[in-house]
Amino acid sequence: MIIEIDNIWKKFGRFDALEGLSLTVPEGSAFALIGANGAGKSTTIKILMNLIEASRGVAKVLGVDSRDLSRQQFAQIGYVSENQELPPRLTVGDYLAYLRPLYPSWDHSLEKSLLKQLELPLGRKIGHLSHGMRIKMALACALAYRPKLLVLDEPFSGLDPLVRKEFMESLMHQAGETTILISSHELGELENTATDVAFITKGKVTFQESMDMLKSRVRKVFVTLSRPATPPENPPGEWLDIRASGNVVSFVDTQYTEGGTNAQIMATIAGVHNIAAEPVALVSIFTTIAAATRRGSKQT
Ligand code: ATP
């Protein structure tokens, strides 16, 4: 595991931002951290990058307690955050020249192709770049040394859709050799690129699993009845967002299997005429589970 977090807590004054959060990120994965505003994603990432210390528990990065990461180990980690600080008075070219000798694995030809692909003007002062250009610059600086681990904290905020697409393409060029941990609210961007996903709610990981597993176990189910539909009286806890309209009862099943779900439907709903199930987009998985969690349901 390239990242192993075991039961970390973080207190800010009396407030617990993290409440026993555990997470493991496998090597080679593109791992998405998702969760509502204030759930604790940035706090977790800052602990991993040793920018802040956990109040309790251990977060290991590259096999080492993040508080003990050496300069050599940091040279294998790329970190890009929304509020990336870059020296405003240096030009793009000057800053790259400054960084190159700091990273033994700096790849010159990759640097050139990133500059071209991301259309970064070498001679312009960093302080004169737009927000999106600065984020692209930070990404180019982090990718050019082919880090073993790339940590991205909400890299898309404020980026236009074309830049987002270019950004993801640059990332995907390096997928596989680099493990990526990315926190973002842009679930559409993550849907086709992330291999694994963790949901963070109120300072804890509600669940983590592969994107394929998540997408196969969460399905929208439509049950057509031979009579006007009413919501079932005692539905299983894993059915969320239950609706009845016309002759159809629909719900999101968070533990879908064809046989299991069909049997539950037959045991719960009378007069079933037809059952259909379809995949659910990541954004709907998130909103459905987040709404259910807010209401206190434990079935995620
Ligand atoms: P978002 O999606 O909005 O960026 P997030 O999941 O990244 O949210 P965090 O930034 O980790 O959330 O914040 C988690 C909680 O900790 C929030 O309630 C936030 O107000 C609180 N918090 C974060 N940093 C501090 C701090 N320095 N002092 C006090 N509270 C803090």
Coordinates of C-alpha atoms and ligand atoms in Angstrom, one line a residue:
M1 CA 0.0 0.0 0.0
I2 CA 1.4 3.4 -0.9
I3 CA -0.8 5.2 1.7
E4 CA -2.0 3.6 4.9
I5 CA -4.0 5.6 7.3
D6 CA -5.0 4.0 10.6
N7 CA -7.6 5.6 12.8
I8 CA -6.5 9.2 12.6
W9 CA -8.1 12.0 14.6
K10 CA -7.7 15.7 14.1
K11 CA -8.9 18.3 16.6
F12 CA -9.1 21.9 15.8
G13 CA -9.7 23.4 19.2
R14 CA -12.7 21.4 20.5
F15 CA -13.9 20.4 17.1
D16 CA -13.1 16.9 15.7
A17 CA -12.4 17.4 12.0
L18 CA -11.3 13.7 11.7
E19 CA -12.9 11.1 13.9
G20 CA -11.0 7.8 13.4
L21 CA -10.4 7.9 9.7
S22 CA -8.8 4.9 8.1
L23 CA -7.9 4.5 4.5
T24 CA -5.6 2.4 2.3
V25 CA -4.5 3.4 -1.2
P26 CA -3.1 0.6 -3.4
E27 CA 0.0 1.2 -5.5
G28 CA -0.9 2.1 -9.1
S29 CA -4.4 3.2 -8.4
A30 CA -6.1 6.4 -9.3
F31 CA -7.9 6.9 -6.0
A32 CA -10.7 9.4 -5.6
L33 CA -11.6 10.9 -2.2
I34 CA -15.1 12.2 -2.3
G35 CA -17.3 13.7 0.4
A36 CA -19.4 16.7 1.3
N37 CA -17.9 20.2 2.0
G38 CA -16.2 20.0 5.4
A39 CA -16.1 16.2 5.5
G40 CA -12.3 16.2 6.1
K41 CA -10.7 15.5 2.7
S42 CA -8.2 18.4 2.8
T43 CA -7.4 17.8 6.4
T44 CA -6.6 14.2 5.6
I45 CA -4.4 15.3 2.6
K46 CA -2.6 17.9 4.7
I47 CA -1.7 15.2 7.3
L48 CA -0.4 13.0 4.5
M49 CA 1.8 15.8 3.2
N50 CA 3.0 16.6 6.8
L51 CA 1.6 20.1 6.5
I52 CA -0.4 19.5 9.8
E53 CA -0.1 16.8 12.4
A54 CA -2.8 14.3 13.4
S55 CA -3.9 14.6 17.0
R56 CA -4.0 10.8 17.2
G57 CA -3.3 7.8 14.9
V58 CA -0.7 7.2 12.2
A59 CA -0.7 8.1 8.5
K60 CA 1.9 6.3 6.4
V61 CA 3.0 7.4 3.0
L62 CA 5.5 5.3 1.0
G63 CA 5.7 3.1 4.0
V64 CA 6.8 5.9 6.3
D65 CA 5.0 7.8 9.0
S66 CA 4.2 11.1 7.2
R67 CA 5.8 13.1 10.0
D68 CA 9.1 11.4 9.2
L69 CA 9.1 11.8 5.4
S70 CA 12.6 12.7 4.3
R71 CA 13.5 15.2 1.5
Q72 CA 14.4 12.3 -0.8
Q73 CA 10.9 10.8 -0.1
F74 CA 9.2 14.1 -0.8
A75 CA 11.1 14.2 -4.1
Q76 CA 9.0 11.1 -5.1
I77 CA 5.7 12.8 -4.2
G78 CA 3.9 15.4 -6.2
Y79 CA 1.3 17.7 -4.5
V80 CA -1.0 20.1 -6.2
S81 CA -3.7 21.9 -4.3
E82 CA -6.2 24.5 -5.1
N83 CA -4.3 27.2 -3.2
Q84 CA -0.9 26.3 -4.6
E85 CA 1.7 28.9 -3.7
L86 CA 4.1 29.5 -6.5
P87 CA 6.7 32.3 -6.6
P88 CA 4.9 35.2 -8.4
R89 CA 8.0 37.1 -9.6
L90 CA 9.7 34.2 -11.4
T91 CA 8.8 33.4 -15.0
V92 CA 7.5 29.9 -15.8
G93 CA 10.9 29.1 -17.4
D94 CA 12.9 30.4 -14.4
Y95 CA 10.8 28.4 -11.9
L96 CA 11.3 25.2 -13.9
A97 CA 15.0 25.9 -14.0
Y98 CA 15.0 26.3 -10.2
L99 CA 13.1 23.0 -9.6
R100 CA 15.0 20.8 -12.0
P101 CA 18.1 20.2 -9.9
L102 CA 16.0 19.5 -6.8
Y103 CA 14.5 16.3 -8.3
P104 CA 16.9 13.5 -9.4
S105 CA 14.1 11.9 -11.5
W106 CA 13.3 15.2 -13.4
D107 CA 12.4 14.2 -17.0
H108 CA 13.4 17.0 -19.5
S109 CA 11.5 15.7 -22.5
L110 CA 8.4 15.1 -20.4
E111 CA 8.7 18.7 -19.1
K112 CA 8.8 20.0 -22.7
S113 CA 5.8 18.0 -23.8
L114 CA 3.8 19.1 -20.7
L115 CA 4.6 22.7 -21.4
K116 CA 3.4 22.3 -25.0
Q117 CA 0.3 20.2 -24.1
L118 CA -0.7 22.6 -21.3
E119 CA 0.2 25.7 -23.4
L120 CA 2.2 27.4 -20.7
P121 CA 4.1 30.5 -21.8
L122 CA 7.8 30.1 -20.7
G123 CA 8.5 33.8 -20.5
R124 CA 5.5 34.9 -18.5
K125 CA 5.8 35.8 -14.8
I126 CA 3.9 33.3 -12.6
G127 CA 2.1 36.2 -10.9
H128 CA 0.7 37.2 -14.3
L129 CA -0.8 33.8 -15.0
S130 CA -4.5 33.2 -14.7
H131 CA -5.8 30.9 -12.0
G132 CA -6.3 28.0 -14.4
M133 CA -2.8 28.6 -15.9
R134 CA -1.3 28.5 -12.4
I135 CA -2.9 25.2 -11.6
K136 CA -1.7 23.8 -14.9
M137 CA 1.8 25.1 -14.0
A138 CA 1.6 23.4 -10.6
L139 CA 0.6 20.2 -12.3
A140 CA 3.4 20.4 -14.9
C141 CA 5.9 21.0 -12.1
A142 CA 4.6 18.0 -10.2
L143 CA 4.4 15.6 -13.2
A144 CA 7.8 16.4 -14.7
Y145 CA 9.7 14.4 -12.1
R146 CA 7.5 11.4 -12.6
P147 CA 6.5 11.1 -8.9
K148 CA 5.6 7.7 -7.5
L149 CA 2.7 9.4 -5.8
L150 CA 0.7 12.4 -7.0
V151 CA -1.7 14.0 -4.5
L152 CA -4.2 16.4 -5.9
D153 CA -6.5 18.4 -3.6
E154 CA -9.4 19.9 -5.5
P155 CA -7.3 20.6 -8.6
F156 CA -10.2 21.4 -10.8
S157 CA -11.8 24.3 -8.9
G158 CA -12.0 27.3 -11.1
L159 CA -10.8 25.5 -14.2
D160 CA -12.8 25.7 -17.4
P161 CA -14.1 22.4 -19.0
L162 CA -11.4 22.4 -21.7
V163 CA -8.6 22.9 -19.2
R164 CA -10.1 20.2 -17.0
K165 CA -10.1 17.8 -19.9
E166 CA -6.5 18.7 -20.8
F167 CA -5.5 18.3 -17.1
M168 CA -7.1 14.8 -16.9
E169 CA -5.4 13.8 -20.2
S170 CA -2.0 14.8 -18.9
L171 CA -2.7 12.8 -15.7
M172 CA -3.8 9.8 -17.6
H173 CA -0.6 9.7 -19.7
Q174 CA 1.1 9.0 -16.4
A175 CA -1.4 6.7 -14.8
G176 CA -0.1 3.3 -13.8
E177 CA 3.5 4.3 -13.1
T178 CA 2.2 7.0 -10.7
T179 CA -0.3 6.4 -8.0
I180 CA -2.8 9.3 -7.9
L181 CA -4.8 10.4 -4.9
I182 CA -7.3 13.0 -5.9
S183 CA -10.0 14.9 -3.9
S184 CA -12.6 16.6 -6.0
H185 CA -16.2 17.5 -6.3
E186 CA -16.1 17.1 -10.1
L187 CA -17.5 13.6 -10.0
G188 CA -18.0 13.5 -13.8
E189 CA -14.2 14.0 -14.2
L190 CA -13.5 11.1 -11.8
E191 CA -16.1 8.7 -13.1
N192 CA -14.1 7.4 -16.0
T193 CA -10.6 7.8 -14.6
A194 CA -10.6 6.8 -10.9
T195 CA -10.0 3.1 -10.2
D196 CA -10.9 3.3 -6.5
V197 CA -13.1 5.6 -4.5
A198 CA -13.5 6.4 -0.8
F199 CA -16.5 8.3 0.7
I200 CA -15.7 10.6 3.6
T201 CA -18.4 11.7 5.9
K202 CA -17.9 13.7 9.0
G203 CA -14.3 12.8 9.5
K204 CA -14.6 9.1 8.7
V205 CA -14.4 6.9 5.7
T206 CA -17.9 5.5 5.2
F207 CA -16.6 3.0 2.6
Q208 CA -13.8 2.5 0.2
E209 CA -13.8 0.1 -2.8
S210 CA -13.0 -0.2 -6.4
M211 CA -15.0 2.0 -8.8
D212 CA -16.1 -1.2 -10.7
M213 CA -17.4 -2.8 -7.5
L214 CA -19.2 0.4 -6.4
K215 CA -20.9 0.8 -9.8
S216 CA -22.0 -2.8 -10.0
R217 CA -23.5 -2.9 -6.5
V218 CA -25.3 0.4 -6.8
R219 CA -28.2 0.3 -9.3
K220 CA -31.4 2.2 -9.9
V221 CA -34.2 -0.3 -9.9
F222 CA -37.6 0.2 -11.5
V223 CA -40.4 -2.1 -10.5
T224 CA -43.5 -1.9 -12.7
L225 CA -46.7 -3.1 -11.0
S226 CA -50.0 -4.3 -12.3
R227 CA -51.7 -1.7 -10.1
P228 CA -51.1 1.9 -9.0
A229 CA -47.8 2.1 -7.1
T230 CA -47.5 3.1 -3.4
P231 CA -44.2 3.1 -1.5
P232 CA -43.5 -0.3 0.1
E233 CA -44.2 -0.3 3.9
N234 CA -41.1 -2.1 5.2
P235 CA -38.4 -1.8 2.5
P236 CA -34.9 -3.2 3.1
G237 CA -32.5 -0.6 4.6
E238 CA -30.3 -0.8 1.5
W239 CA -33.0 0.7 -0.7
L240 CA -32.6 4.4 -0.9
D241 CA -34.5 7.2 -2.5
I242 CA -37.7 5.1 -2.8
R243 CA -40.4 6.7 -5.1
A244 CA -43.8 5.7 -6.3
S245 CA -45.2 7.2 -9.5
G246 CA -47.9 5.8 -11.8
N247 CA -47.5 2.1 -11.8
V248 CA -43.8 2.2 -11.0
V249 CA -41.9 1.9 -7.7
S250 CA -38.2 3.0 -8.1
F251 CA -35.3 3.0 -5.7
V252 CA -31.5 3.0 -5.6
D253 CA -30.3 -0.4 -4.3
T254 CA -26.9 -0.1 -2.7
Q255 CA -26.4 -3.9 -2.5
Y256 CA -27.7 -4.9 -5.9
T257 CA -27.4 -8.4 -7.2
E258 CA -29.9 -9.6 -9.8
G259 CA -31.0 -12.7 -7.9
G260 CA -30.9 -11.1 -4.4
T261 CA -32.7 -7.9 -5.4
N262 CA -35.4 -9.7 -7.3
A263 CA -36.1 -12.0 -4.4
Q264 CA -36.3 -9.0 -2.0
I265 CA -38.7 -7.2 -4.4
M266 CA -41.0 -10.3 -4.6
A267 CA -41.0 -10.5 -0.8
T268 CA -41.7 -6.8 -0.3
I269 CA -43.9 -5.6 -3.1
A270 CA -47.2 -7.2 -4.3
G271 CA -48.4 -7.3 -7.9
V272 CA -44.9 -7.1 -9.6
H273 CA -45.2 -7.1 -13.4
N274 CA -41.6 -6.2 -14.4
I275 CA -38.2 -5.4 -12.9
A276 CA -35.5 -3.4 -14.6
A277 CA -32.2 -2.2 -13.2
E278 CA -29.8 0.4 -14.6
P279 CA -26.3 1.7 -13.7
V280 CA -26.1 5.0 -11.7
A281 CA -23.7 7.8 -12.5
L282 CA -21.2 8.5 -9.7
V283 CA -22.7 11.9 -9.0
S284 CA -26.1 10.3 -8.3
I285 CA -24.5 7.6 -6.2
F286 CA -22.9 10.4 -4.2
T287 CA -26.0 12.5 -3.8
T288 CA -28.2 9.5 -2.9
I289 CA -25.8 8.2 -0.3
A290 CA -25.0 11.6 1.1
A291 CA -28.7 12.4 1.5
A292 CA -29.4 9.0 3.2
T293 CA -26.4 9.5 5.5
R294 CA -27.7 12.9 6.5
R295 CA -31.1 11.3 7.3
G296 CA -29.2 8.8 9.5
S297 CA -29.5 5.7 7.3
K298 CA -26.5 3.4 7.7
Q299 CA -27.0 1.4 4.5
T300 CA -24.3 2.6 2.3
Ligands
ATP1 P1 -14.3 21.0 1.1 O1 -14.9 19.9 0.2 O2 -15.3 22.0 1.4 O3 -13.0 21.5 0.7 P2 -13.1 19.2 3.0 O4 -13.7 17.8 3.0 O5 -11.8 19.3 2.3 O6 -14.1 20.2 2.5 P3 -11.7 20.1 5.4 O7 -11.0 21.3 4.7 O8 -10.8 18.9 5.6 O9 -12.9 19.6 4.5 O10 -12.3 20.6 6.7 C1 -12.9 19.6 7.6 C2 -13.5 20.4 8.8 O11 -12.4 20.9 9.6 C3 -14.3 21.6 8.5 O12 -15.4 21.6 9.4 C4 -13.4 22.8 8.6 O13 -14.1 23.9 9.0 C5 -12.5 22.3 9.8 N1 -11.2 22.9 9.7 C6 -10.3 22.7 8.7 N2 -9.1 23.4 9.0 C7 -9.4 24.1 10.1 C8 -8.6 24.9 10.9 N3 -7.3 25.3 10.6 N4 -9.1 25.4 12.1 C9 -10.4 25.1 12.4 N5 -11.2 24.2 11.7 C10 -10.7 23.7 10.6

